[in-house]
XYZ file of N, CA and C in Angstrom:
174
model
N 15.057 25.250 -17.048
C 16.210 25.289 -16.156
C 17.153 24.117 -16.457
N 16.605 22.976 -16.850
C 17.459 21.824 -17.160
C 18.339 22.113 -18.363
N 17.778 22.861 -19.339
C 18.574 23.227 -20.515
C 19.751 24.116 -20.126
N 19.483 25.034 -19.220
C 20.552 25.929 -18.777
C 21.611 25.150 -18.012
N 21.192 24.206 -17.200
C 22.145 23.381 -16.445
C 23.001 22.553 -17.399
N 22.372 22.008 -18.433
C 23.116 21.227 -19.424
C 24.113 22.121 -20.163
N 23.687 23.333 -20.498
C 24.584 24.275 -21.171
C 25.756 24.643 -20.274
N 25.457 24.860 -19.004
C 26.508 25.196 -18.047
C 27.538 24.072 -17.955
N 27.069 22.855 -17.830
C 27.979 21.709 -17.735
C 28.818 21.560 -18.997
N 28.197 21.780 -20.160
C 28.924 21.669 -21.434
C 29.990 22.754 -21.526
N 29.641 23.975 -21.151
C 30.621 25.063 -21.195
C 31.796 24.796 -20.270
N 31.508 24.312 -19.063
C 32.585 24.000 -18.103
C 33.488 22.891 -18.646
N 32.881 21.870 -19.249
C 33.669 20.766 -19.810
C 34.522 21.246 -20.984
N 33.936 22.083 -21.839
C 34.683 22.611 -22.984
C 35.832 23.504 -22.525
N 35.599 24.299 -21.484
C 36.660 25.157 -20.949
C 37.803 24.305 -20.389
N 37.455 23.237 -19.697
C 38.487 22.346 -19.143
C 39.273 21.673 -20.266
N 38.580 21.281 -21.322
C 39.262 20.635 -22.448
C 40.198 21.620 -23.148
N 39.754 22.851 -23.322
C 40.604 23.868 -23.944
C 41.836 24.132 -23.071
N 41.647 24.144 -21.768
C 42.784 24.348 -20.858
C 43.762 23.184 -20.947
N 43.249 21.983 -21.098
C 44.121 20.815 -21.242
C 44.932 20.909 -22.533
N 44.273 21.261 -23.623
C 44.978 21.410 -24.899
C 46.029 22.512 -24.779
N 45.669 23.605 -24.113
C 46.623 24.700 -23.880
C 47.861 24.191 -23.151
N 47.639 23.402 -22.126
C 48.758 22.905 -21.330
C 49.643 21.946 -22.110
N 49.082 21.275 -23.095
C 49.847 20.320 -23.901
C 50.483 20.956 -25.135
N 50.029 22.146 -25.491
C 50.517 22.805 -26.705
C 51.968 23.245 -26.531
N 52.750 23.026 -27.574
C 54.145 23.478 -27.561
C 54.325 24.758 -28.367
N 53.433 25.003 -29.305
C 53.484 26.209 -30.121
C 52.905 27.382 -29.322
N 53.674 28.449 -29.144
C 53.190 29.591 -28.349
C 51.895 30.213 -28.891
N 51.725 30.226 -30.211
C 50.497 30.789 -30.792
C 49.289 29.923 -30.438
N 49.454 28.611 -30.512
C 48.357 27.716 -30.147
C 48.070 27.801 -28.650
N 49.114 27.922 -27.861
C 48.930 28.056 -26.411
C 48.119 29.320 -26.100
N 48.446 30.413 -26.766
C 47.719 31.666 -26.555
C 46.267 31.542 -27.010
N 46.057 30.887 -28.138
C 44.702 30.696 -28.651
C 43.851 29.900 -27.670
N 44.390 28.802 -27.183
C 43.617 27.958 -26.266
C 43.468 28.588 -24.886
N 44.386 29.456 -24.519
C 44.222 30.217 -23.280
C 43.021 31.144 -23.410
N 42.953 31.872 -24.535
C 41.817 32.775 -24.764
C 40.514 31.999 -24.838
N 40.532 30.855 -25.505
C 39.328 30.041 -25.632
C 38.856 29.536 -24.270
N 39.762 29.025 -23.464
C 39.406 28.534 -22.131
C 38.845 29.664 -21.275
N 39.469 30.828 -21.338
C 38.994 31.981 -20.569
C 37.601 32.402 -21.030
N 37.400 32.447 -22.333
C 36.103 32.857 -22.891
C 35.000 31.881 -22.486
N 35.269 30.606 -22.604
C 34.267 29.604 -22.235
C 33.956 29.651 -20.737
N 34.963 29.899 -19.934
C 34.744 30.027 -18.487
C 33.866 31.227 -18.171
N 34.107 32.335 -18.854
C 33.286 33.533 -18.638
C 31.840 33.292 -19.078
N 31.663 32.607 -20.193
C 30.307 32.276 -20.635
C 29.600 31.395 -19.610
N 30.313 30.430 -19.075
C 29.738 29.556 -18.048
C 29.356 30.364 -16.816
N 30.191 31.308 -16.437
C 29.873 32.172 -15.295
C 28.597 32.968 -15.550
N 28.427 33.458 -16.780
C 27.231 34.221 -17.122
C 25.981 33.348 -17.089
N 26.091 32.119 -17.566
C 24.950 31.200 -17.509
C 24.605 30.904 -16.053
N 25.619 30.696 -15.238
C 25.400 30.421 -13.821
C 24.717 31.608 -13.127
N 25.140 32.810 -13.471
C 24.526 34.008 -12.915
C 23.066 34.121 -13.358
N 22.801 33.848 -14.624
C 21.424 33.902 -15.134
C 20.548 32.883 -14.417
N 21.096 31.719 -14.151
C 20.333 30.692 -13.426
C 20.018 31.156 -12.007
N 20.984 31.772 -11.357
C 20.777 32.265 -9.994
C 19.736 33.371 -9.982
N 19.778 34.237 -10.966
C 18.803 35.318 -11.042
C 17.403 34.772 -11.317
N 17.329 33.740 -12.134
C 16.033 33.145 -12.448
C 15.451 32.471 -11.206
N 16.299 31.831 -10.418
C 15.826 31.194 -9.177
C 15.348 32.216 -8.172
N 16.007 33.368 -8.150
C 15.664 34.427 -7.199
C 14.341 35.119 -7.559
N 13.943 35.020 -8.797
C 12.711 35.682 -9.256
C 11.470 34.976 -8.775
């Protein structure tokens, strides 16, 4: 469970960093890329969080 928590925290931090880069980007293509990356990392973090909740419920 500690590994999953560490993964969750890393994914959340990476998503926040991608969002920051997106907000600072002036090139529309880079902004779109970092938007997709931030969204993807956030969804992965949500899935890890759901898996952790399901594991606790078992």
